[in-house]
Amino acid sequence: MSHDDGGTAAVMTLVMLPLLLVVLAGALEFGALRAVAYRVAAAADLATLVAVNDQDQTELERTGTLRLAAGAADTARDYFARNIDATASALAASASDIAAAADIASFPTAPAIDPRTGARYDRPTVRLIASVPVKTPGLAVLLMPAVTTITIRAASSPR
Amino acid sequence: MTKRAATLLLAVVLLPSNAAHAREPFEDEPPPAPPPVFPTPDPVAFVVPAGLYYVTDTYVADVVDTSDATTTYSTATVHESTGTYARVIDSVDTGASSVFDGTAFNGRGALTDGRALAGTYYENFVLTPGGYVPVSVVFFQDDSETRRRAASSPSPSAAASSRAVTSPAPVVGPRDLRGISTPVPSFRPQTPIAPVAPRLRAGIALAPDGPALTSAEVLRGRLIYFWPRAFANDTAVAIRSWRLLSVQPDYASANSGGSEPFAAQWLRMPAPGVRWSLRFEIFTEVAPLERLEAEITITVRSPALID
């Protein structure tokens, strides 16, 4: 490499470095956001699975069929709050507030049609839809919103 | 450089990670335990009197039929089950005496020559938590007599058949042939006409007093109690013993038992399209020698996510 080529490379580095740093910061922030989204989705899945375990014992003894307990939706909300609390540092709202605002529906008997999603459930089902605000300070550096809201959905039934 | 950048990027992504809080679905439940031990009743109290059977025809009245010179003494009944039991305690011929004479609430009639009627004595029982309790004795008359014809030909009216019910309705006390009312017992017994075997059937319920079910859905890993039940003419009767005939679930409390339930747990899921069943052999207190079978189909389900 000649002296002239070396100078050109140095100038190019100085010019491109800020752009590279911005791209790197964006990639890191989106990666972190994706990781949080996965974790919150898993929390929602587990909450609905737990709720489906709540069965109406009286109905089972009477008819022999599984039917969700009356408090299945409350159970799902409770465990959703507990599960996302582990991710509280990355969230822009408290876990309890997010869980309280979540749209959780219980369909104790089947078949049933979900009025919000239009989905048909052939088994008793618990469905959860939540909007989760996630802190994204890295995006703020790029003049993008400092809080990104992700929407997650989960549904479980005994099959 | 590329490797370092990739390593740095991976480190930055993974560093803020936390352990996921998965929940053990059965953490709030106690571990599978042997089924509850239910107090067994006093065996003496549940001794079944010999020859006991379920009553399906109940006593209504004593009947006297006269046709020409023959008079027939019989008993009117109605086909009705009221949950009582009975057994034959004595059969007597015309004029023969019995140690049970005077004990029947409807008395024992006599022929015109004064001899006591032939028939059968039955003892009635009710089933209580303490066992079979005798409540009354009833006499089923079964006799006839023929008068000698008079020298003159009988008049048409005398030749006509006549029928008399000495105790016309169950609401009043039965009368004997002498027309004397017998006191109505405070407990109105239901009596049999003949030792008709009860119609027995067996089933499996998910509660001690639950309905018999042909199928049941169970959650994988959940401990379920199955109660063998038996019915005599659709009335629940006590179970003497049961035995599991079909294949075992992953956990079974016992292969046989008495009044206690059968507890089972399935940890595996069946192959697609396959349904398991539990088949039991059941013996009852009412008919201890009659073997009954009951079956319930099991569908094992497990909570799963919906796409």
Short mmCIF file of C-alpha atoms in Angstrom, two decimals:
data_model
loop_
_atom_site.label_atom_id
_atom_site.label_comp_id
_atom_site.label_asym_id
_atom_site.label_seq_id
_atom_site.Cartn_x
_atom_site.Cartn_y
_atom_site.Cartn_z
CA MET A 1 0.00 0.00 0.00
CA SER A 2 1.42 3.34 -1.01
CA HIS A 3 1.33 6.49 1.11
CA ASP A 4 -1.38 7.89 -1.13
CA ASP A 5 -3.59 4.76 -0.75
CA GLY A 6 -3.12 4.77 3.01
CA GLY A 7 -4.37 8.31 3.22
CA THR A 8 -7.42 7.47 1.21
CA ALA A 9 -8.28 4.57 3.47
CA ALA A 10 -7.95 6.73 6.56
CA VAL A 11 -10.26 9.33 5.14
CA MET A 12 -12.78 6.69 4.11
CA THR A 13 -12.72 5.20 7.61
CA LEU A 14 -13.30 8.59 9.20
CA VAL A 15 -16.20 9.24 6.88
CA MET A 16 -17.84 5.80 7.19
CA LEU A 17 -17.27 5.17 10.90
CA PRO A 18 -20.31 7.12 12.13
CA LEU A 19 -22.51 5.34 9.62
CA LEU A 20 -21.16 1.96 10.65
CA LEU A 21 -21.75 2.77 14.30
CA VAL A 22 -25.34 3.76 13.59
CA VAL A 23 -25.95 0.54 11.69
CA LEU A 24 -24.37 -1.46 14.51
CA ALA A 25 -26.45 0.26 17.17
CA GLY A 26 -29.61 -0.36 15.20
CA ALA A 27 -28.80 -4.02 14.74
CA LEU A 28 -28.10 -4.46 18.43
CA GLU A 29 -31.33 -2.73 19.44
CA PHE A 30 -33.47 -4.73 17.07
CA GLY A 31 -31.83 -7.91 18.29
CA ALA A 32 -32.57 -7.02 21.89
CA LEU A 33 -36.15 -6.13 20.98
CA ARG A 34 -36.59 -9.46 19.28
CA ALA A 35 -35.25 -11.29 22.33
CA VAL A 36 -37.71 -9.48 24.61
CA ALA A 37 -40.56 -10.25 22.23
CA TYR A 38 -39.72 -13.96 22.34
CA ARG A 39 -39.62 -13.92 26.11
CA VAL A 40 -42.95 -12.13 26.47
CA ALA A 41 -44.57 -14.48 23.97
CA ALA A 42 -43.32 -17.47 25.98
CA ALA A 43 -44.75 -15.88 29.13
CA ALA A 44 -48.13 -15.58 27.44
CA ASP A 45 -48.01 -19.18 26.19
CA LEU A 46 -47.23 -20.50 29.64
CA ALA A 47 -50.00 -18.41 31.20
CA THR A 48 -52.65 -19.83 28.89
CA LEU A 49 -51.36 -23.37 29.41
CA VAL A 50 -51.66 -22.95 33.16
CA ALA A 51 -55.17 -21.58 32.80
CA VAL A 52 -56.28 -24.54 30.70
CA ASN A 53 -55.28 -26.80 33.57
CA ASP A 54 -58.05 -25.17 35.60
CA GLN A 55 -60.96 -27.50 34.95
CA ASP A 56 -64.49 -27.51 36.31
CA GLN A 57 -64.51 -30.61 38.51
CA THR A 58 -68.28 -30.58 39.01
CA GLU A 59 -68.90 -30.61 35.28
CA LEU A 60 -66.38 -33.40 34.83
CA GLU A 61 -68.13 -35.54 37.44
CA ARG A 62 -71.53 -34.82 35.92
CA THR A 63 -70.80 -35.32 32.24
CA GLY A 64 -67.29 -36.72 31.96
CA THR A 65 -66.22 -33.86 29.71
CA LEU A 66 -63.58 -31.21 30.29
CA ARG A 67 -64.84 -27.70 30.81
CA LEU A 68 -62.79 -24.68 31.85
CA ALA A 69 -63.24 -23.42 35.37
CA ALA A 70 -64.99 -20.11 35.82
CA GLY A 71 -61.77 -18.39 36.87
CA ALA A 72 -59.60 -19.59 33.98
CA ALA A 73 -59.18 -16.09 32.52
CA ASP A 74 -58.14 -14.69 35.89
CA THR A 75 -55.63 -17.49 36.26
CA ALA A 76 -54.13 -16.67 32.89
CA ARG A 77 -53.88 -12.97 33.79
CA ASP A 78 -52.25 -13.75 37.11
CA TYR A 79 -49.60 -16.00 35.60
CA PHE A 80 -48.99 -13.68 32.67
CA ALA A 81 -48.11 -10.92 35.14
CA ARG A 82 -45.83 -13.27 37.08
CA ASN A 83 -44.08 -14.49 33.95
CA ILE A 84 -43.36 -11.11 32.32
CA ASP A 85 -42.15 -9.73 35.63
CA ALA A 86 -38.87 -11.50 34.86
CA THR A 87 -38.47 -9.14 31.91
CA ALA A 88 -39.49 -6.03 33.84
CA SER A 89 -36.19 -4.22 33.27
CA ALA A 90 -36.81 -4.18 29.52
CA LEU A 91 -40.44 -3.10 29.76
CA ALA A 92 -41.75 0.44 29.71
CA ALA A 93 -44.67 -0.38 32.02
CA SER A 94 -45.12 -2.56 35.07
CA ALA A 95 -45.90 -6.23 34.57
CA SER A 96 -49.14 -5.94 36.51
CA ASP A 97 -50.33 -3.01 34.39
CA ILE A 98 -49.55 -4.85 31.18
CA ALA A 99 -51.36 -7.96 32.41
CA ALA A 100 -54.33 -5.93 33.60
CA ALA A 101 -54.68 -4.32 30.20
CA ALA A 102 -54.37 -7.61 28.33
CA ASP A 103 -57.40 -8.93 26.49
CA ILE A 104 -57.88 -12.42 27.95
CA ALA A 105 -60.90 -14.48 27.00
CA SER A 106 -62.04 -17.87 28.20
CA PHE A 107 -64.17 -20.18 26.06
CA PRO A 108 -65.29 -22.85 28.57
CA THR A 109 -67.16 -24.99 26.08
CA ALA A 110 -66.54 -25.96 22.49
CA PRO A 111 -67.02 -25.31 19.70
CA ALA A 112 -66.73 -21.55 20.10
CA ILE A 113 -65.94 -18.59 17.87
CA ASP A 114 -63.61 -15.89 19.11
CA PRO A 115 -65.41 -12.60 18.44
CA ARG A 116 -62.15 -10.68 18.29
CA THR A 117 -60.09 -12.88 16.04
CA GLY A 118 -62.81 -14.90 14.32
CA ALA A 119 -60.95 -18.09 15.20
CA ARG A 120 -62.96 -21.24 15.81
CA TYR A 121 -62.02 -23.35 18.82
CA ASP A 122 -62.94 -27.03 18.89
CA ARG A 123 -61.86 -27.45 22.49
CA PRO A 124 -62.28 -25.30 25.59
CA THR A 125 -59.76 -22.52 25.06
CA VAL A 126 -58.05 -19.63 26.83
CA ARG A 127 -56.89 -16.83 24.54
CA LEU A 128 -54.60 -13.93 25.46
CA ILE A 129 -53.77 -10.82 23.44
CA ALA A 130 -51.51 -8.18 25.00
CA SER A 131 -49.71 -5.01 23.92
CA VAL A 132 -46.33 -4.85 25.60
CA PRO A 133 -44.31 -1.61 25.60
CA VAL A 134 -40.58 -2.32 25.39
CA LYS A 135 -37.77 0.17 26.07
CA THR A 136 -35.65 0.77 22.95
CA PRO A 137 -33.12 3.48 23.88
CA GLY A 138 -30.86 2.49 21.03
CA LEU A 139 -33.51 3.42 18.55
CA ALA A 140 -33.91 6.80 20.19
CA VAL A 141 -30.31 7.56 19.25
CA LEU A 142 -31.39 6.97 15.66
CA LEU A 143 -34.22 9.45 16.15
CA MET A 144 -36.78 6.62 16.41
CA PRO A 145 -39.30 6.04 19.29
CA ALA A 146 -37.69 5.22 22.61
CA VAL A 147 -40.52 2.81 23.39
CA THR A 148 -41.67 0.15 20.94
CA THR A 149 -44.97 -1.62 21.54
CA ILE A 150 -45.19 -5.23 20.51
CA THR A 151 -48.43 -7.22 20.35
CA ILE A 152 -48.38 -10.85 21.34
CA ARG A 153 -51.11 -13.47 21.12
CA ALA A 154 -51.41 -16.91 22.72
CA ALA A 155 -54.14 -19.54 22.94
CA SER A 156 -54.23 -22.96 24.57
CA SER A 157 -56.69 -25.81 24.88
CA PRO A 158 -56.60 -29.43 26.11
CA ARG A 159 -55.95 -31.64 23.11
CA MET B 1 -12.53 -8.62 12.46
CA THR B 2 -15.80 -10.08 11.25
CA LYS B 3 -15.61 -12.82 13.84
CA ARG B 4 -14.92 -10.32 16.60
CA ALA B 5 -17.81 -8.14 15.51
CA ALA B 6 -20.10 -11.12 15.39
CA THR B 7 -18.93 -12.27 18.80
CA LEU B 8 -19.44 -8.77 20.21
CA LEU B 9 -22.91 -8.57 18.71
CA LEU B 10 -23.84 -11.95 20.11
CA ALA B 11 -22.53 -10.99 23.52
CA VAL B 12 -24.52 -7.76 23.57
CA VAL B 13 -27.71 -9.61 22.62
CA LEU B 14 -27.27 -12.38 25.15
CA LEU B 15 -26.01 -10.36 28.10
CA PRO B 16 -29.37 -8.92 29.22
CA SER B 17 -31.06 -12.30 29.00
CA ASN B 18 -32.82 -13.68 32.07
CA ALA B 19 -34.03 -17.07 33.00
CA ALA B 20 -37.57 -17.75 31.80
CA HIS B 21 -40.08 -18.34 34.55
CA ALA B 22 -41.73 -21.49 33.45
CA ARG B 23 -44.26 -22.96 35.75
CA GLU B 24 -44.62 -26.52 36.70
CA PRO B 25 -48.38 -27.07 36.05
CA PHE B 26 -48.80 -29.41 38.95
CA GLU B 27 -46.69 -27.57 41.50
CA ASP B 28 -49.78 -26.62 43.50
CA GLU B 29 -51.00 -30.16 43.63
CA PRO B 30 -49.79 -32.73 46.07
CA PRO B 31 -47.89 -35.64 44.59
CA PRO B 32 -49.97 -38.61 43.59
CA ALA B 33 -51.04 -40.20 46.78
CA PRO B 34 -52.85 -43.39 47.48
CA PRO B 35 -56.60 -42.96 47.40
CA PRO B 36 -58.27 -41.79 50.56
CA VAL B 37 -59.08 -44.46 53.04
CA PHE B 38 -62.78 -44.51 53.64
CA PRO B 39 -64.08 -45.96 56.85
CA THR B 40 -65.40 -49.43 56.24
CA PRO B 41 -68.76 -50.11 57.80
CA ASP B 42 -69.30 -52.61 60.51
CA PRO B 43 -69.31 -55.91 58.66
CA VAL B 44 -72.01 -57.29 60.91
CA ALA B 45 -74.38 -54.48 59.97
CA PHE B 46 -74.13 -55.31 56.30
CA VAL B 47 -74.68 -59.03 56.57
CA VAL B 48 -77.21 -59.75 53.88
CA PRO B 49 -80.07 -61.92 55.16
CA ALA B 50 -80.24 -65.20 53.28
CA GLY B 51 -82.60 -65.22 50.33
CA LEU B 52 -83.00 -61.46 50.23
CA TYR B 53 -84.10 -59.89 46.99
CA TYR B 54 -85.27 -56.56 45.70
CA VAL B 55 -89.05 -56.04 45.72
CA THR B 56 -90.61 -55.27 42.37
CA ASP B 57 -94.27 -56.12 43.11
CA THR B 58 -95.97 -54.72 46.16
CA TYR B 59 -98.91 -55.90 48.20
CA VAL B 60 -102.30 -54.27 47.67
CA ALA B 61 -105.01 -56.46 49.16
CA ASP B 62 -106.25 -59.94 50.00
CA VAL B 63 -108.67 -61.22 47.35
CA VAL B 64 -111.45 -63.81 47.61
CA ASP B 65 -112.98 -65.10 44.34
CA THR B 66 -116.07 -67.27 44.29
CA SER B 67 -117.10 -69.13 41.17
CA ASP B 68 -119.82 -71.74 41.43
CA ALA B 69 -118.87 -73.83 44.36
CA THR B 70 -115.18 -72.92 44.37
CA THR B 71 -113.74 -70.12 46.43
CA THR B 72 -110.21 -68.99 45.71
CA TYR B 73 -108.06 -66.99 48.12
CA SER B 74 -105.28 -64.97 46.52
CA THR B 75 -103.40 -61.69 46.88
CA ALA B 76 -103.60 -58.61 44.68
CA THR B 77 -100.36 -56.77 43.94
CA VAL B 78 -99.13 -53.90 41.85
CA HIS B 79 -95.90 -53.87 39.86
CA GLU B 80 -93.96 -51.19 41.68
CA SER B 81 -90.46 -50.81 43.14
CA THR B 82 -90.12 -48.71 46.23
CA GLY B 83 -86.58 -49.58 47.23
CA THR B 84 -87.41 -52.25 49.79
CA TYR B 85 -86.21 -55.84 50.07
CA ALA B 86 -87.88 -59.05 51.14
CA ARG B 87 -87.35 -62.73 51.72
CA VAL B 88 -89.52 -65.78 52.22
CA ILE B 89 -89.59 -66.87 55.83
CA ASP B 90 -92.21 -69.62 55.79
CA SER B 91 -94.63 -71.45 53.50
CA VAL B 92 -97.63 -73.10 55.12
CA ASP B 93 -100.26 -75.55 53.96
CA THR B 94 -103.97 -75.42 54.68
CA GLY B 95 -104.60 -75.74 58.37
CA ALA B 96 -100.92 -75.93 59.26
CA SER B 97 -99.63 -73.63 61.93
CA SER B 98 -96.59 -71.38 61.67
CA VAL B 99 -94.39 -69.63 64.17
CA PHE B 100 -95.19 -66.48 62.24
CA ASP B 101 -98.93 -66.69 62.73
CA GLY B 102 -100.11 -63.41 64.20
CA THR B 103 -97.04 -61.49 63.08
CA ALA B 104 -98.26 -60.48 59.61
CA PHE B 105 -99.78 -57.04 59.46
CA ASN B 106 -102.55 -58.34 57.16
CA GLY B 107 -103.26 -61.42 59.22
CA ARG B 108 -103.87 -64.97 57.97
CA GLY B 109 -107.40 -65.85 56.90
CA ALA B 110 -109.26 -69.11 57.25
CA LEU B 111 -111.47 -71.37 55.20
CA THR B 112 -115.16 -71.68 55.98
CA ASP B 113 -114.44 -74.76 58.05
CA GLY B 114 -112.09 -72.74 60.24
CA ARG B 115 -108.77 -74.06 59.00
CA ALA B 116 -106.10 -71.48 58.36
CA LEU B 117 -105.34 -70.61 54.75
CA ALA B 118 -102.29 -71.87 52.89
CA GLY B 119 -99.78 -69.30 51.72
CA THR B 120 -96.39 -67.74 52.25
CA TYR B 121 -94.98 -65.43 54.87
CA TYR B 122 -92.57 -62.70 53.68
CA GLU B 123 -90.37 -60.50 55.81
CA ASN B 124 -89.74 -56.96 54.52
CA PHE B 125 -86.51 -54.99 54.91
CA VAL B 126 -85.26 -51.50 54.23
CA LEU B 127 -81.61 -50.77 53.52
CA THR B 128 -80.18 -48.19 55.92
CA PRO B 129 -76.62 -47.01 56.45
CA GLY B 130 -76.51 -49.51 59.27
CA GLY B 131 -77.59 -52.45 57.15
CA TYR B 132 -80.82 -54.26 56.29
CA VAL B 133 -83.50 -53.58 58.88
CA PRO B 134 -86.64 -55.79 59.08
CA VAL B 135 -89.77 -53.68 59.15
CA SER B 136 -92.77 -55.98 58.78
CA VAL B 137 -94.17 -59.40 57.93
CA VAL B 138 -96.89 -60.01 55.36
CA PHE B 139 -98.88 -63.13 54.51
CA PHE B 140 -99.64 -63.94 50.89
CA GLN B 141 -102.65 -66.23 50.90
CA ASP B 142 -102.86 -68.90 48.19
CA ASP B 143 -105.67 -71.37 48.79
CA SER B 144 -109.09 -72.54 47.58
CA GLU B 145 -112.04 -74.64 48.74
CA THR B 146 -115.06 -76.27 47.09
CA ARG B 147 -118.48 -76.45 48.75
CA ARG B 148 -120.76 -79.43 48.34
CA ARG B 149 -123.68 -78.75 46.01
CA ALA B 150 -127.11 -78.62 47.56
CA ALA B 151 -129.72 -81.14 46.48
CA SER B 152 -131.75 -78.53 44.68
CA SER B 153 -130.35 -76.91 41.59
CA PRO B 154 -128.74 -73.59 42.30
CA SER B 155 -130.48 -70.43 41.31
CA PRO B 156 -128.91 -68.40 38.48
CA SER B 157 -127.85 -65.73 40.86
CA ALA B 158 -126.11 -68.22 43.08
CA ALA B 159 -124.32 -69.70 40.11
CA ALA B 160 -122.90 -66.35 39.13
CA SER B 161 -119.30 -65.73 39.89
CA SER B 162 -118.48 -63.23 42.58
CA ARG B 163 -115.28 -61.64 43.72
CA ALA B 164 -114.55 -60.00 47.02
CA VAL B 165 -111.55 -58.02 47.96
CA THR B 166 -111.20 -58.26 51.66
CA SER B 167 -108.82 -55.36 51.81
CA PRO B 168 -109.88 -53.20 48.93
CA ALA B 169 -107.29 -50.49 48.92
CA PRO B 170 -103.87 -49.97 50.36
CA VAL B 171 -104.96 -46.80 52.12
CA VAL B 172 -107.02 -48.73 54.62
CA GLY B 173 -105.93 -51.56 56.81
CA PRO B 174 -106.21 -55.00 55.26
CA ARG B 175 -109.09 -57.16 56.43
CA ASP B 176 -109.08 -60.85 56.96
CA LEU B 177 -111.82 -63.22 55.91
CA ARG B 178 -113.74 -62.65 59.08
CA GLY B 179 -114.01 -58.99 58.13
CA ILE B 180 -111.90 -57.85 61.04
CA SER B 181 -109.66 -54.95 60.28
CA THR B 182 -106.06 -55.34 61.19
CA PRO B 183 -104.31 -52.25 62.50
CA VAL B 184 -102.50 -50.24 59.90
CA PRO B 185 -98.81 -50.17 60.75
CA SER B 186 -97.15 -46.81 61.14
CA PHE B 187 -94.74 -47.87 58.42
CA ARG B 188 -96.63 -49.00 55.38
CA PRO B 189 -94.60 -51.93 54.12
CA GLN B 190 -94.17 -52.77 50.49
CA THR B 191 -94.36 -56.46 50.00
CA PRO B 192 -93.44 -58.81 47.23
CA ILE B 193 -95.63 -61.06 45.19
CA ALA B 194 -92.88 -63.39 44.13
CA PRO B 195 -89.12 -63.56 44.41
CA VAL B 196 -88.41 -61.75 41.14
CA ALA B 197 -84.71 -61.12 40.65
CA PRO B 198 -83.92 -57.39 40.41
CA ARG B 199 -82.66 -55.98 37.14
CA LEU B 200 -79.05 -55.18 37.93
CA ARG B 201 -76.68 -52.98 36.00
CA ALA B 202 -73.31 -51.48 36.77
CA GLY B 203 -71.50 -48.33 35.72
CA ILE B 204 -68.55 -46.12 36.50
CA ALA B 205 -68.90 -42.65 37.98
CA LEU B 206 -66.43 -39.89 38.77
CA ALA B 207 -68.04 -39.14 42.13
CA PRO B 208 -69.49 -41.34 44.89
CA ASP B 209 -73.03 -40.32 43.96
CA GLY B 210 -72.33 -39.25 40.38
CA PRO B 211 -74.07 -40.63 37.32
CA ALA B 212 -72.67 -43.65 35.55
CA LEU B 213 -70.65 -42.47 32.56
CA THR B 214 -69.70 -44.28 29.39
CA SER B 215 -66.76 -41.99 28.63
CA ALA B 216 -64.62 -39.41 30.35
CA GLU B 217 -61.94 -36.92 29.38
CA VAL B 218 -58.99 -36.72 31.72
CA LEU B 219 -56.01 -34.42 31.79
CA ARG B 220 -52.63 -36.04 31.45
CA GLY B 221 -50.95 -36.34 34.82
CA ARG B 222 -54.12 -35.63 36.78
CA LEU B 223 -55.16 -38.18 39.42
CA ILE B 224 -58.73 -39.25 38.73
CA TYR B 225 -61.02 -41.25 41.01
CA PHE B 226 -63.39 -43.76 39.45
CA TRP B 227 -66.29 -45.05 41.51
CA PRO B 228 -67.78 -48.40 40.50
CA ARG B 229 -71.54 -48.18 40.99
CA ALA B 230 -74.40 -50.63 40.70
CA PHE B 231 -78.13 -50.22 40.37
CA ALA B 232 -81.01 -52.59 41.03
CA ASN B 233 -84.01 -51.51 39.01
CA ASP B 234 -82.35 -48.09 38.69
CA THR B 235 -81.90 -47.75 42.45
CA ALA B 236 -78.32 -47.50 43.67
CA VAL B 237 -77.16 -50.46 45.69
CA ALA B 238 -74.03 -51.03 47.72
CA ILE B 239 -70.92 -52.39 46.05
CA ARG B 240 -69.42 -55.46 47.66
CA SER B 241 -66.28 -55.67 45.53
CA TRP B 242 -64.77 -54.63 42.23
CA ARG B 243 -61.85 -55.78 40.13
CA LEU B 244 -60.06 -54.10 37.24
CA LEU B 245 -60.18 -56.26 34.12
CA SER B 246 -58.62 -54.05 31.49
CA VAL B 247 -55.10 -52.81 30.98
CA GLN B 248 -53.49 -50.66 33.60
CA PRO B 249 -53.08 -46.90 33.39
CA ASP B 250 -49.67 -45.47 34.23
CA TYR B 251 -50.66 -45.30 37.87
CA ALA B 252 -53.38 -47.35 39.54
CA SER B 253 -54.25 -47.34 43.20
CA ALA B 254 -55.25 -51.00 43.22
CA ASN B 255 -56.45 -53.79 41.01
CA SER B 256 -59.42 -54.57 43.19
CA GLY B 257 -61.35 -53.12 46.07
CA GLY B 258 -64.65 -52.72 47.82
CA SER B 259 -66.37 -49.49 48.73
CA GLU B 260 -63.30 -47.36 48.00
CA PRO B 261 -62.79 -45.82 44.54
CA PHE B 262 -60.21 -46.71 41.94
CA ALA B 263 -57.62 -43.97 41.43
CA ALA B 264 -55.75 -43.72 38.15
CA GLN B 265 -53.32 -41.44 36.39
CA TRP B 266 -52.15 -41.34 32.79
CA LEU B 267 -48.75 -39.91 31.99
CA ARG B 268 -48.60 -41.01 28.37
CA MET B 269 -50.76 -39.86 25.52
CA PRO B 270 -52.51 -42.46 23.38
CA ALA B 271 -51.61 -42.87 19.75
CA PRO B 272 -53.74 -40.78 17.41
CA GLY B 273 -57.19 -42.28 17.09
CA VAL B 274 -56.68 -44.67 19.99
CA ARG B 275 -58.95 -44.49 23.03
CA TRP B 276 -58.32 -46.38 26.21
CA SER B 277 -60.96 -47.91 28.40
CA LEU B 278 -61.30 -49.21 31.92
CA ARG B 279 -63.35 -52.36 32.41
CA PHE B 280 -64.44 -53.53 35.83
CA GLU B 281 -65.98 -56.65 37.30
CA ILE B 282 -68.44 -55.71 40.03
CA PHE B 283 -70.31 -57.63 42.71
CA THR B 284 -73.10 -56.05 44.74
CA GLU B 285 -74.49 -56.55 48.22
CA VAL B 286 -77.93 -57.23 46.80
CA ALA B 287 -76.84 -60.10 44.59
CA PRO B 288 -73.41 -61.11 45.84
CA LEU B 289 -73.07 -63.97 43.38
CA GLU B 290 -74.12 -62.08 40.28
CA ARG B 291 -71.17 -60.80 38.26
CA LEU B 292 -71.60 -57.40 36.61
CA GLU B 293 -69.32 -55.60 34.20
CA ALA B 294 -68.88 -51.90 33.65
CA GLU B 295 -66.71 -50.03 31.19
CA ILE B 296 -65.73 -46.42 30.71
CA THR B 297 -63.81 -45.03 27.76
CA ILE B 298 -60.95 -42.71 28.62
CA THR B 299 -59.74 -39.84 26.47
CA VAL B 300 -56.46 -38.43 27.74
CA ARG B 301 -55.89 -34.78 26.91
CA SER B 302 -53.04 -32.42 27.55
CA PRO B 303 -52.96 -28.63 27.44
CA ALA B 304 -51.40 -27.48 24.18
CA LEU B 305 -50.88 -24.27 22.29
CA ILE B 306 -53.07 -23.34 19.40
CA ASP B 307 -51.35 -21.88 16.37
#
